[in-house]
Short mmCIF file of C-alpha atoms and ligand atoms in Angstrom, two decimals:
data_model
loop_
_atom_site.label_atom_id
_atom_site.label_comp_id
_atom_site.label_asym_id
_atom_site.label_seq_id
_atom_site.Cartn_x
_atom_site.Cartn_y
_atom_site.Cartn_z
CA MET F 1 16.23 -16.21 50.36
CA ILE F 2 14.25 -13.20 51.58
CA VAL F 3 15.10 -9.77 50.25
CA GLY F 4 13.82 -6.71 52.12
CA VAL F 5 13.22 -3.29 50.57
CA PRO F 6 12.81 -0.60 53.24
CA LYS F 7 11.47 2.85 52.57
CA GLU F 8 14.32 5.31 51.96
CA THR F 9 14.92 7.71 54.86
CA PHE F 10 17.53 10.16 53.47
CA PRO F 11 15.94 13.64 53.56
CA GLY F 12 14.26 14.38 50.21
CA GLU F 13 14.93 10.90 48.86
CA ARG F 14 12.04 9.70 46.66
CA ARG F 15 13.61 6.70 44.96
CA VAL F 16 13.09 3.08 45.91
CA ALA F 17 15.60 0.24 45.47
CA LEU F 18 13.30 -2.24 43.69
CA THR F 19 10.37 -1.58 41.39
CA PRO F 20 7.50 -4.03 40.79
CA ALA F 21 8.81 -4.96 37.30
CA VAL F 22 11.91 -6.71 38.66
CA ILE F 23 10.10 -8.82 41.30
CA PRO F 24 9.34 -11.68 38.86
CA LEU F 25 13.02 -11.81 37.79
CA LEU F 26 14.01 -12.43 41.39
CA ALA F 27 11.11 -14.82 42.05
CA LYS F 28 12.36 -16.99 39.18
CA LYS F 29 15.53 -17.57 41.20
CA GLY F 30 13.52 -18.45 44.31
CA ILE F 31 13.93 -15.03 45.94
CA THR F 32 11.02 -13.70 48.01
CA VAL F 33 10.75 -9.91 48.16
CA VAL F 34 9.27 -8.08 51.14
CA VAL F 35 8.68 -4.36 50.63
CA GLU F 36 8.00 -1.92 53.46
CA SER F 37 4.53 -0.47 53.05
CA GLY F 38 4.69 2.81 51.10
CA ALA F 39 8.34 2.35 50.05
CA GLY F 40 7.60 3.00 46.37
CA VAL F 41 4.82 5.58 46.70
CA ALA F 42 6.98 8.69 46.18
CA ALA F 43 8.37 7.14 42.99
CA GLY F 44 4.92 6.24 41.67
CA TYR F 45 4.90 2.56 42.68
CA PRO F 46 2.06 1.86 45.13
CA ASP F 47 1.95 -1.21 47.38
CA SER F 48 -0.70 -2.76 45.12
CA ALA F 49 1.72 -2.75 42.14
CA TYR F 50 4.28 -4.73 44.17
CA ARG F 51 1.59 -7.18 45.38
CA GLU F 52 0.42 -7.76 41.81
CA LYS F 53 3.95 -8.82 40.86
CA GLY F 54 4.20 -11.23 43.79
CA ALA F 55 5.99 -9.21 46.47
CA GLN F 56 4.85 -9.22 50.09
CA ILE F 57 4.16 -5.93 51.83
CA GLY F 58 5.79 -5.83 55.26
CA THR F 59 3.88 -4.28 58.09
CA SER F 60 6.78 -2.72 60.02
CA ARG F 61 10.35 -1.72 59.28
CA ALA F 62 11.60 -3.68 62.32
CA GLU F 63 9.89 -6.83 61.06
CA LEU F 64 11.39 -6.33 57.59
CA PHE F 65 14.93 -6.10 58.99
CA ALA F 66 14.23 -9.08 61.28
CA THR F 67 13.18 -11.37 58.41
CA ALA F 68 15.31 -10.29 55.43
CA ASP F 69 18.55 -12.08 54.54
CA VAL F 70 19.47 -9.22 52.21
CA ILE F 71 18.46 -5.56 52.50
CA LEU F 72 18.39 -3.56 49.26
CA GLN F 73 18.50 0.22 49.49
CA VAL F 74 19.27 3.28 47.39
CA ARG F 75 21.06 5.33 50.06
CA THR F 76 22.28 3.44 53.09
CA LEU F 77 25.02 3.63 55.75
CA GLY F 78 27.49 6.37 54.75
CA ALA F 79 25.14 7.67 52.04
CA ASN F 80 22.52 8.31 54.74
CA PRO F 81 24.70 8.88 57.80
CA GLU F 82 22.20 10.73 59.99
CA ALA F 83 18.64 9.55 59.29
CA GLY F 84 19.99 6.07 58.49
CA ARG F 85 21.38 5.69 62.00
CA ALA F 86 17.94 4.63 63.25
CA ASP F 87 18.36 1.39 61.24
CA HIS F 88 21.67 0.38 62.78
CA ASP F 89 20.11 -1.42 65.74
CA LEU F 90 17.88 -3.34 63.35
CA TYR F 91 20.76 -5.01 61.47
CA ARG F 92 21.43 -8.64 62.25
CA PRO F 93 24.79 -10.46 62.11
CA GLY F 94 25.11 -12.26 58.78
CA GLN F 95 22.61 -9.97 57.08
CA ALA F 96 23.76 -8.43 53.80
CA VAL F 97 23.16 -4.82 52.81
CA ILE F 98 23.50 -3.65 49.20
CA GLY F 99 23.24 -0.03 48.10
CA LEU F 100 25.03 3.27 47.73
CA CYS F 101 27.06 3.53 50.97
CA ASP F 102 29.60 6.34 50.38
CA PRO F 103 32.23 4.25 52.19
CA LEU F 104 35.20 6.49 51.41
CA ALA F 105 33.59 9.67 52.77
CA PHE F 106 32.06 7.93 55.81
CA PRO F 107 34.28 4.93 56.53
CA GLU F 108 33.44 4.96 60.24
CA VAL F 109 29.79 4.13 59.42
CA ILE F 110 31.04 1.07 57.52
CA ARG F 111 33.20 0.12 60.52
CA ASP F 112 30.11 0.27 62.77
CA ALA F 113 28.17 -1.97 60.37
CA ALA F 114 31.12 -4.40 60.24
CA ARG F 115 31.13 -4.58 64.06
CA ARG F 116 27.48 -5.58 63.93
CA GLY F 117 28.45 -8.47 61.65
CA VAL F 118 26.72 -7.06 58.58
CA THR F 119 28.03 -7.89 55.10
CA VAL F 120 28.02 -4.66 53.09
CA PHE F 121 28.30 -4.18 49.32
CA SER F 122 28.87 -0.62 48.14
CA LEU F 123 27.64 -0.10 44.59
CA GLU F 124 29.78 3.02 44.10
CA LEU F 125 32.82 0.74 44.02
CA LEU F 126 31.57 -1.45 41.17
CA PRO F 127 34.42 -1.99 38.68
CA ARG F 128 33.66 -0.34 35.34
CA ILE F 129 34.14 -3.47 33.28
CA THR F 130 31.85 -4.58 30.47
CA ARG F 131 30.43 -7.46 32.53
CA ALA F 132 29.33 -5.04 35.25
CA GLN F 133 27.56 -2.58 32.95
CA PRO F 134 24.04 -3.89 33.70
CA MET F 135 24.75 -3.20 37.41
CA ASP F 136 26.28 0.25 36.98
CA VAL F 137 24.11 2.48 39.18
CA LEU F 138 26.52 5.42 38.90
CA SER F 139 26.02 5.54 35.12
CA SER F 140 22.24 5.22 35.51
CA MET F 141 22.03 7.99 38.07
CA SER F 142 24.40 10.23 36.08
CA THR F 143 22.08 9.79 33.09
CA VAL F 144 19.17 11.08 35.16
CA ALA F 145 21.21 13.94 36.65
CA GLY F 146 22.50 15.04 33.22
CA TYR F 147 18.98 15.17 31.83
CA LYS F 148 17.55 17.07 34.79
CA SER F 149 20.40 19.59 34.88
CA VAL F 150 19.36 20.93 31.48
CA LEU F 151 15.73 21.26 32.57
CA LEU F 152 16.83 23.21 35.65
CA ALA F 153 18.92 25.52 33.47
CA ALA F 154 16.10 25.97 30.94
CA ALA F 155 13.61 26.82 33.69
CA GLU F 156 15.99 29.38 35.22
CA LEU F 157 17.17 31.00 31.99
CA PRO F 158 15.26 34.14 30.97
CA ARG F 159 15.60 33.04 27.33
CA MET F 160 14.21 30.15 25.30
CA PHE F 161 16.40 27.31 24.06
CA PRO F 162 15.37 26.83 20.40
CA LEU F 163 15.83 29.01 17.34
CA LEU F 164 12.37 30.38 16.52
CA MET F 165 11.38 32.40 13.47
CA THR F 166 8.11 34.06 14.25
CA ALA F 167 6.02 37.01 13.07
CA ALA F 168 7.40 38.77 16.13
CA GLY F 169 10.93 38.29 14.93
CA THR F 170 13.70 35.76 15.25
CA ILE F 171 14.64 34.21 18.57
CA SER F 172 18.26 33.11 18.62
CA PRO F 173 19.02 29.71 20.16
CA ALA F 174 20.56 29.40 23.62
CA ARG F 175 24.28 28.65 23.73
CA VAL F 176 25.09 25.83 26.14
CA PHE F 177 28.59 24.78 27.20
CA VAL F 178 28.97 21.40 28.88
CA VAL F 179 32.22 20.84 30.78
CA GLY F 180 32.98 17.14 31.26
CA ALA F 181 31.54 14.76 28.67
CA GLY F 182 31.15 11.59 30.73
CA VAL F 183 27.80 9.93 31.30
CA ALA F 184 26.05 12.99 32.81
CA GLY F 185 27.67 15.43 30.37
CA LEU F 186 26.70 13.43 27.29
CA THR F 187 23.08 13.17 28.48
CA ALA F 188 23.08 16.91 29.16
CA ILE F 189 24.38 17.54 25.62
CA ALA F 190 21.69 15.32 24.09
CA THR F 191 18.95 16.95 26.19
CA ALA F 192 20.07 20.50 25.38
CA ARG F 193 20.24 19.60 21.68
CA ARG F 194 16.70 18.21 21.79
CA LEU F 195 15.54 21.52 23.24
CA GLY F 196 17.18 23.25 20.30
CA ALA F 197 20.25 24.80 21.91
CA VAL F 198 23.59 25.25 20.20
CA VAL F 199 25.90 23.11 22.30
CA GLU F 200 29.66 23.09 22.85
CA ALA F 201 31.48 20.70 25.14
CA TYR F 202 34.90 19.86 26.48
CA ASP F 203 36.49 16.93 28.27
CA VAL F 204 40.12 16.17 29.07
CA ARG F 205 39.69 12.61 27.78
CA ALA F 206 40.42 12.49 24.05
CA ALA F 207 37.84 9.72 23.54
CA ALA F 208 35.07 12.15 24.44
CA ARG F 209 35.47 14.19 21.24
CA GLU F 210 33.80 11.66 18.96
CA GLN F 211 30.94 11.12 21.41
CA VAL F 212 30.34 14.87 21.72
CA GLU F 213 30.35 15.31 17.94
CA SER F 214 28.04 12.35 17.38
CA LEU F 215 25.43 14.16 19.50
CA GLY F 216 25.60 17.23 17.26
CA ALA F 217 27.66 19.38 19.61
CA LYS F 218 30.97 21.11 18.91
CA PHE F 219 34.04 19.90 20.78
CA VAL F 220 35.96 22.92 22.08
CA GLU F 221 39.61 22.88 21.08
CA MET F 222 41.83 23.39 24.09
CA PRO F 223 45.43 22.35 23.56
CA LEU F 224 46.55 21.45 27.07
CA PRO F 225 49.85 19.86 28.11
CA ALA F 226 48.60 16.36 28.90
CA ASP F 227 50.21 13.18 27.52
CA SER F 228 47.29 11.05 28.47
CA ALA F 229 44.31 12.30 30.41
CA GLU F 230 42.69 8.93 30.90
CA THR F 231 43.27 6.16 33.43
CA ALA F 232 43.04 2.48 32.50
CA GLY F 233 39.51 2.45 33.98
CA GLY F 234 38.29 5.09 31.49
CA TYR F 235 38.18 7.89 34.07
CA ALA F 236 39.95 11.24 33.96
CA LYS F 237 43.29 11.67 35.72
CA ALA F 238 43.86 14.34 38.32
CA PHE F 239 46.16 17.14 37.14
CA ASP F 240 48.21 19.72 38.98
CA GLU F 241 47.02 23.24 39.71
CA GLU F 242 49.08 24.63 36.80
CA PHE F 243 47.10 22.45 34.35
CA TYR F 244 43.78 23.62 35.78
CA ARG F 245 44.95 27.24 35.68
CA LYS F 246 45.70 26.91 31.94
CA GLN F 247 42.38 25.15 31.40
CA ARG F 248 40.46 27.96 33.14
CA GLU F 249 42.30 30.52 31.02
CA LYS F 250 41.42 28.69 27.79
CA MET F 251 37.80 28.05 28.82
CA SER F 252 37.17 31.61 29.87
CA ARG F 253 36.23 32.82 26.35
CA VAL F 254 33.70 29.99 25.82
CA VAL F 255 32.18 30.49 29.28
CA SER F 256 31.65 34.22 28.74
CA ALA F 257 29.92 33.56 25.39
CA SER F 258 27.53 30.95 26.83
CA ASP F 259 24.02 31.43 28.20
CA VAL F 260 24.20 28.17 30.12
CA VAL F 261 27.21 26.30 31.50
CA ILE F 262 26.71 22.80 32.85
CA THR F 263 29.70 21.44 34.71
CA THR F 264 30.12 17.71 35.36
CA ALA F 265 33.91 17.32 35.66
CA GLN F 266 35.01 14.82 38.26
CA VAL F 267 38.04 12.76 39.15
CA PRO F 268 37.09 9.65 41.15
CA GLY F 269 38.18 9.76 44.78
CA LYS F 270 39.27 13.41 44.52
CA LYS F 271 37.68 16.78 45.07
CA ALA F 272 36.16 18.05 41.80
CA PRO F 273 38.57 20.31 39.86
CA LEU F 274 37.91 24.05 40.13
CA LEU F 275 37.31 25.11 36.53
CA ILE F 276 35.16 28.25 36.77
CA THR F 277 36.27 31.15 38.94
CA GLY F 278 34.12 33.98 40.27
CA GLU F 279 35.86 36.24 37.77
CA MET F 280 34.77 33.98 34.90
CA VAL F 281 31.19 34.04 36.23
CA ALA F 282 31.28 37.85 36.38
CA GLY F 283 32.30 37.81 32.69
CA MET F 284 29.05 36.09 31.66
CA ALA F 285 26.00 38.06 30.53
CA PRO F 286 23.47 38.81 33.29
CA GLY F 287 20.70 36.19 33.28
CA SER F 288 23.12 33.38 32.38
CA VAL F 289 22.90 30.16 34.34
CA ILE F 290 25.49 27.70 35.65
CA VAL F 291 24.39 24.26 36.83
CA ASP F 292 27.19 22.59 38.79
CA LEU F 293 26.64 18.83 38.88
CA ALA F 294 29.89 18.38 40.80
CA SER F 295 28.49 20.39 43.73
CA GLU F 296 28.51 17.41 46.11
CA GLN F 297 32.21 16.79 45.35
CA GLY F 298 33.23 20.38 46.08
CA GLY F 299 31.96 21.92 42.84
CA ASN F 300 33.58 22.89 39.52
CA CYS F 301 32.58 26.51 40.06
CA GLU F 302 34.12 28.62 42.79
CA LEU F 303 30.72 30.11 43.75
CA THR F 304 28.77 26.86 44.04
CA ARG F 305 27.02 26.16 47.35
CA PRO F 306 25.67 22.58 47.47
CA GLY F 307 21.89 22.56 47.56
CA GLU F 308 21.69 26.33 47.11
CA THR F 309 21.19 28.94 44.41
CA VAL F 310 23.72 31.78 44.32
CA VAL F 311 23.28 34.89 42.19
CA PHE F 312 26.50 36.75 41.35
CA HIS F 313 26.69 39.70 38.93
CA GLY F 314 23.25 38.63 37.64
CA VAL F 315 24.42 35.09 36.91
CA THR F 316 22.56 32.26 38.66
CA VAL F 317 24.69 29.39 39.95
CA LEU F 318 22.77 26.25 40.88
CA GLY F 319 24.41 23.54 43.00
CA PRO F 320 21.80 20.78 42.96
CA VAL F 321 22.26 17.79 45.24
CA ASN F 322 20.80 14.30 44.89
CA LEU F 323 19.29 15.23 41.52
CA PRO F 324 18.24 11.66 40.58
CA ALA F 325 15.82 11.73 43.54
CA THR F 326 13.89 14.48 41.72
CA VAL F 327 13.09 12.10 38.84
CA PRO F 328 12.22 9.18 41.11
CA HIS F 329 10.12 7.04 38.79
CA HIS F 330 12.68 6.41 36.08
CA ALA F 331 15.64 6.74 38.43
CA SER F 332 14.15 3.89 40.52
CA GLN F 333 13.38 1.86 37.41
CA MET F 334 17.02 2.04 36.34
CA TYR F 335 18.38 1.55 39.86
CA ALA F 336 16.15 -1.49 40.39
CA LYS F 337 17.37 -3.13 37.19
CA ASN F 338 20.98 -2.50 38.20
CA ILE F 339 20.68 -3.74 41.79
CA ALA F 340 18.65 -6.79 40.74
CA ALA F 341 21.37 -7.69 38.21
CA PHE F 342 23.98 -7.30 40.96
CA LEU F 343 22.02 -9.49 43.39
CA LEU F 344 21.37 -12.18 40.78
CA HIS F 345 25.08 -12.17 39.98
CA LEU F 346 25.86 -13.01 43.62
CA VAL F 347 23.13 -15.59 44.21
CA LYS F 348 24.07 -19.18 43.45
CA GLU F 349 21.66 -21.98 44.39
CA GLY F 350 19.54 -19.68 46.51
CA LYS F 351 22.50 -18.36 48.56
CA LEU F 352 24.66 -15.26 48.47
CA THR F 353 28.03 -16.59 47.31
CA LEU F 354 31.29 -14.69 47.35
CA ASP F 355 33.64 -16.05 44.75
CA PRO F 356 37.22 -14.91 45.57
CA GLY F 357 38.00 -14.65 41.84
CA ASP F 358 35.03 -12.42 41.07
CA ARG F 359 36.05 -8.76 40.72
CA ILE F 360 32.46 -7.56 40.93
CA ALA F 361 31.90 -9.09 44.38
CA GLN F 362 35.38 -8.45 45.72
CA GLU F 363 35.65 -4.80 44.69
CA THR F 364 32.22 -3.86 46.08
CA LEU F 365 32.49 -5.80 49.34
CA VAL F 366 33.37 -3.36 52.13
CA ALA F 367 32.39 -5.19 55.34
CA HIS F 368 32.26 -8.92 56.03
CA GLU F 369 32.39 -11.22 59.03
CA GLY F 370 33.01 -8.46 61.53
CA ASP F 371 35.72 -6.64 59.59
CA VAL F 372 36.13 -3.78 57.15
CA VAL F 373 37.58 -5.72 54.20
CA HIS F 374 38.02 -3.18 51.41
CA PRO F 375 41.61 -1.87 51.17
CA ARG F 376 40.62 1.73 50.34
CA VAL F 377 38.07 1.88 53.16
CA ARG F 378 40.63 0.36 55.56
CA GLU F 379 43.13 2.98 54.46
CA ALA F 380 40.54 5.72 55.09
CA LEU F 381 40.16 4.35 58.63
CA GLY F 382 43.91 4.13 59.18
CA LEU F 383 43.72 0.33 59.48
CA PRO F 384 46.47 -2.00 58.22
CA GLY F 385 45.98 -3.09 54.57
CA GLU F 386 44.73 -6.65 55.07
CA ALA F 387 41.66 -7.54 57.10
CA GLU F 388 42.09 -10.57 59.34
CA THR F 389 39.07 -12.14 57.64
CA LYS F 390 40.59 -14.07 54.74
CA GLU F 391 37.71 -16.43 54.12
CA ARG F 392 35.17 -14.61 51.98
CA SER F 393 32.17 -16.86 51.68
CA SER F 394 28.79 -16.92 53.29
P1 LIG T 1 33.02 11.08 36.15
O1 LIG T 1 31.67 11.33 36.73
O2 LIG T 1 34.12 10.62 37.03
O3 LIG T 1 33.52 12.43 35.45
C1 LIG T 1 32.73 13.14 34.53
C2 LIG T 1 33.58 13.61 33.37
O4 LIG T 1 34.42 14.68 33.79
C3 LIG T 1 34.50 12.56 32.77
O5 LIG T 1 34.19 12.38 31.41
C4 LIG T 1 35.89 13.14 32.97
O6 LIG T 1 36.77 12.81 31.92
C5 LIG T 1 35.58 14.62 32.99
N1 LIG T 1 36.66 15.47 33.54
C6 LIG T 1 37.47 15.26 34.62
N2 LIG T 1 38.32 16.30 34.78
C7 LIG T 1 38.02 17.22 33.81
C8 LIG T 1 38.53 18.48 33.47
N3 LIG T 1 39.53 19.04 34.14
N4 LIG T 1 37.98 19.12 32.41
C9 LIG T 1 36.96 18.58 31.68
N5 LIG T 1 36.42 17.36 31.98
C10 LIG T 1 36.96 16.69 33.01
O7 LIG T 1 32.94 10.08 34.94
P2 LIG T 1 31.74 9.20 34.37
O8 LIG T 1 30.80 10.08 33.65
O9 LIG T 1 31.16 8.38 35.45
O10 LIG T 1 32.50 8.24 33.37
C11 LIG T 1 33.55 8.66 32.56
C12 LIG T 1 33.84 7.62 31.50
O11 LIG T 1 33.99 6.33 32.10
C13 LIG T 1 32.75 7.40 30.49
O12 LIG T 1 32.61 8.36 29.53
C14 LIG T 1 33.16 6.05 29.95
O13 LIG T 1 34.18 6.18 29.01
C15 LIG T 1 33.65 5.36 31.16
N6 LIG T 1 32.63 4.41 31.63
C16 LIG T 1 32.83 3.09 31.39
C17 LIG T 1 31.89 2.16 31.80
C18 LIG T 1 32.09 0.69 31.54
O14 LIG T 1 31.42 -0.10 32.11
N7 LIG T 1 32.99 0.30 30.73
C19 LIG T 1 30.76 2.57 32.47
C20 LIG T 1 30.58 3.93 32.71
C21 LIG T 1 31.54 4.83 32.29
#
């Protein structure tokens, strides 16, 4: 089996799907890796590092697509809808593509790939079950984003983070409020604590309290009328506007007393809940900073503009996009481990094998044998529930 790793083409993308360290793991299973020349350079992995670990360096992108049985990417298809279009003519029927594909936001791109006979696995759809944890790219990338969000806030804030007692007087620690204590939020809490900030956090999921407290942060009490805020998959439920109105009201006091607010609240498949209004921003001290990690899903703050910095009443609101690409070395290291684990899970006796009883394969498979096969992607395209392709093996 030949696996191809093209250079990423999404604007500003600096990650790479495989790093040299994972090449031997794949070689052990008889997998040959061909990497497009320069694919890892922006992440700090030169061609020579891949060669040393036994990968081949491909001369052209067209040749790579022509020889690879499986293409591994970070952002592909729907997750790179414009620049990625140039690759569409390079796909071959029967070829498999694995990566972040954003199939629910751009289902028509998946339909085009299906028409070309490409088998597509979308890593965003990986079930969050214990067995799939080593393949969980969303958790890995949220870890990177959570870390970087605090550094962005610290660099923007006109104050320092730690408590300092100096001959020039006492510097009080920064007060950081993290909204949403999932993977990104918990990493943000840990990072802010390491920088010496006093941290408070809130999440609608009751299970988050213990995790927040174990990181040395205070869980903000907010009695809200929810029986259970958690789905069976461990995610937050969506609530009605009345719930969010009450939440905003209760959060308002904490927001106004904070120097930094980092928002990470998301509900899978839905627009991010609006938790911070312009009025709440205006209530913060001038110089305060908001970093909205939900900016690509519509934002948790009313003033957020994805990819932009907005200043309102002296408060800076950052809406960073594709944050993991700004820490490309470690983001690629984690991504590569995850995608290699996913690939090895699918490869049996040197072939990509789709076991109908395997949730990991079935829930990530979006296009196969000429059809869009994932029910949610079919629904997004207005197609009937079942694809005609019943046989799922290759
Ligand atoms: P996410 O990115 O979907 O959401 C981020 C956080 O926002 C979540 O913690 C969510 O509860 C919170 N949130 C949603 N609405 C909110 C609101 N109105 N106010 C405050 N917070 C709100 O989630 P995620 O970080 O990817 O993961 C969430 C949880 O999923 C994890 O903490 C974990 O329990 C679980 N998980 C399980 C696995 C696994 O393999 N078993 C892997 C990763 C995550």
